[in-house]
Amino acid sequence: MGDIEIIGKRDYVSSYDTKSQAFKPLHIDFEVKSRSGDNVNYSLTLPVSQHYCINSMGESDALNGLSFTLDGQPFAPKDSVEAGHDGQRFNGSDDQHHLEVRYPTLPQTDNNQQCYGTLGLSAEVVL
């Protein structure tokens, strides 16, 4: 059968747009490649999606309401009930994919805050 791997950057930065009061959408391009070079059936899922903002006093709040698309189709964390939470299936040996992350409105405050998050993307061979 063969192994597959995800190839792409590991760290991304999204800029805050003061006009829309939200972070700009994040565009993540990556490749899924079969190590053998043979076509394989595989699935992509989002098992980890955690996002937070920390204010200047060190208090942390979860940032909820993000939305995701994978190659233009709904995609969502596995532990959610949103469309796309069960992932997407593909067949190929060297495929390019595009994950878009959209952020909810996050009004500016008088105090500084820093927001960060972690996404975990999983590729699994489907037998």
C-alpha atoms as one frame of an Amber mdcrd trajectory, in Angstrom:
protein
   0.000   0.000   0.000   2.443   2.658   1.099   2.846   5.558   3.423   1.730
   9.121   2.803   3.067  12.391   4.109   1.905  15.993   4.378   4.399  18.507
   3.013   4.041  22.211   3.793   4.923  25.035   6.134   4.383  24.525   9.849
   3.872  28.106  11.049   1.514  30.777   9.707   0.610  34.338  10.705  -2.693
  36.101  10.120  -2.912  39.898  10.207  -5.669  41.748  12.043  -7.906  43.919
   9.852  -9.103  46.930  11.878 -11.797  47.745   9.304 -13.514  44.337   9.500
 -12.594  43.859  13.193 -11.305  40.348  12.466  -8.179  38.507  11.459  -7.720
  38.171   7.718  -8.435  34.701   6.315  -5.490  32.357   6.521  -4.579  30.401
   3.374  -2.623  27.192   3.891  -1.348  25.341   0.837   0.100  21.872   1.319
   0.841  18.664  -0.543  -0.071  15.071   0.276   2.400  12.677  -1.273   2.559
   8.895  -1.501   6.067   7.792  -0.545   5.868   4.865  -2.988   4.685   7.068
  -5.846   1.592   4.870  -6.286  -1.949   6.226  -6.097  -3.498   5.698  -2.665
  -6.914   6.326  -1.160  -6.553   8.668   1.795  -8.574  10.887   4.082  -7.801
  14.294   5.551  -9.245  15.270   8.929  -8.780  18.091  11.429  -8.308  16.399
  14.837  -6.886  19.525  16.544  -8.280  23.070  16.409  -7.551  25.228  19.467
  -7.473  29.038  19.427  -7.023  31.579  22.232  -6.488  35.251  22.961  -4.481
  36.421  25.982  -5.002  39.929  27.335  -2.340  42.164  28.882  -3.157  40.784
  32.350  -2.387  37.226  31.218  -6.014  36.084  31.125  -6.834  33.648  28.341
 -10.128  33.286  26.468 -10.988  30.660  23.861 -11.519  32.066  20.368 -14.516
  30.223  18.915 -16.461  30.539  15.691 -13.709  29.829  13.173 -14.757  28.242
   9.877 -12.744  26.093   7.500 -12.824  24.945   3.902 -10.599  22.335   2.290
 -10.292  22.695  -1.474 -13.432  24.864  -1.380 -15.544  22.288   0.505 -16.734
  22.490   4.135 -14.166  21.136   6.595 -14.402  21.148  10.380 -12.693  19.794
  13.487 -13.437  16.106  14.149 -15.003  16.831  17.543 -17.565  19.271  16.094
 -20.957  18.629  14.515 -20.363  21.083  11.677 -20.362  20.072   8.015 -17.080
  18.444   7.050 -16.196  17.173  10.548 -15.775  13.635   9.219 -13.062  14.797
   6.792 -12.661  14.363   3.066 -11.426  11.438   0.964  -9.054  11.559  -1.970
  -7.140   9.291  -4.337  -3.738  10.279  -5.666   0.029  10.059  -5.384   0.997
  13.745  -5.245  -1.934  16.082  -4.549  -2.023  19.808  -3.809  -4.593  21.015
  -1.263  -5.759  24.383   0.045  -7.089  24.934   3.571  -8.754  28.276   4.276
  -9.325  29.461   7.839 -11.832  32.264   8.467 -12.017  34.051  11.797 -15.033
  35.481  13.621 -15.383  39.168  14.407 -13.083  40.073  17.291 -13.605  43.719
  18.278 -10.586  45.740  19.298 -10.193  46.496  22.991  -8.414  49.255  24.886
  -5.846  46.716  26.084  -3.351  44.737  24.063  -4.132  41.115  23.409  -2.287
  38.362  21.633  -4.142  35.620  19.795  -2.747  32.295  18.722  -3.923  28.853
  17.729  -2.999  25.342  16.787  -4.368  23.253  13.933  -3.553  19.579  13.562
  -4.173  18.100  10.117  -4.151  14.321   9.723  -3.691  12.258   6.550  -4.565
   8.571   6.766  -4.461   5.810   4.170  -7.943   4.350   3.621  -7.916   0.607
   2.994
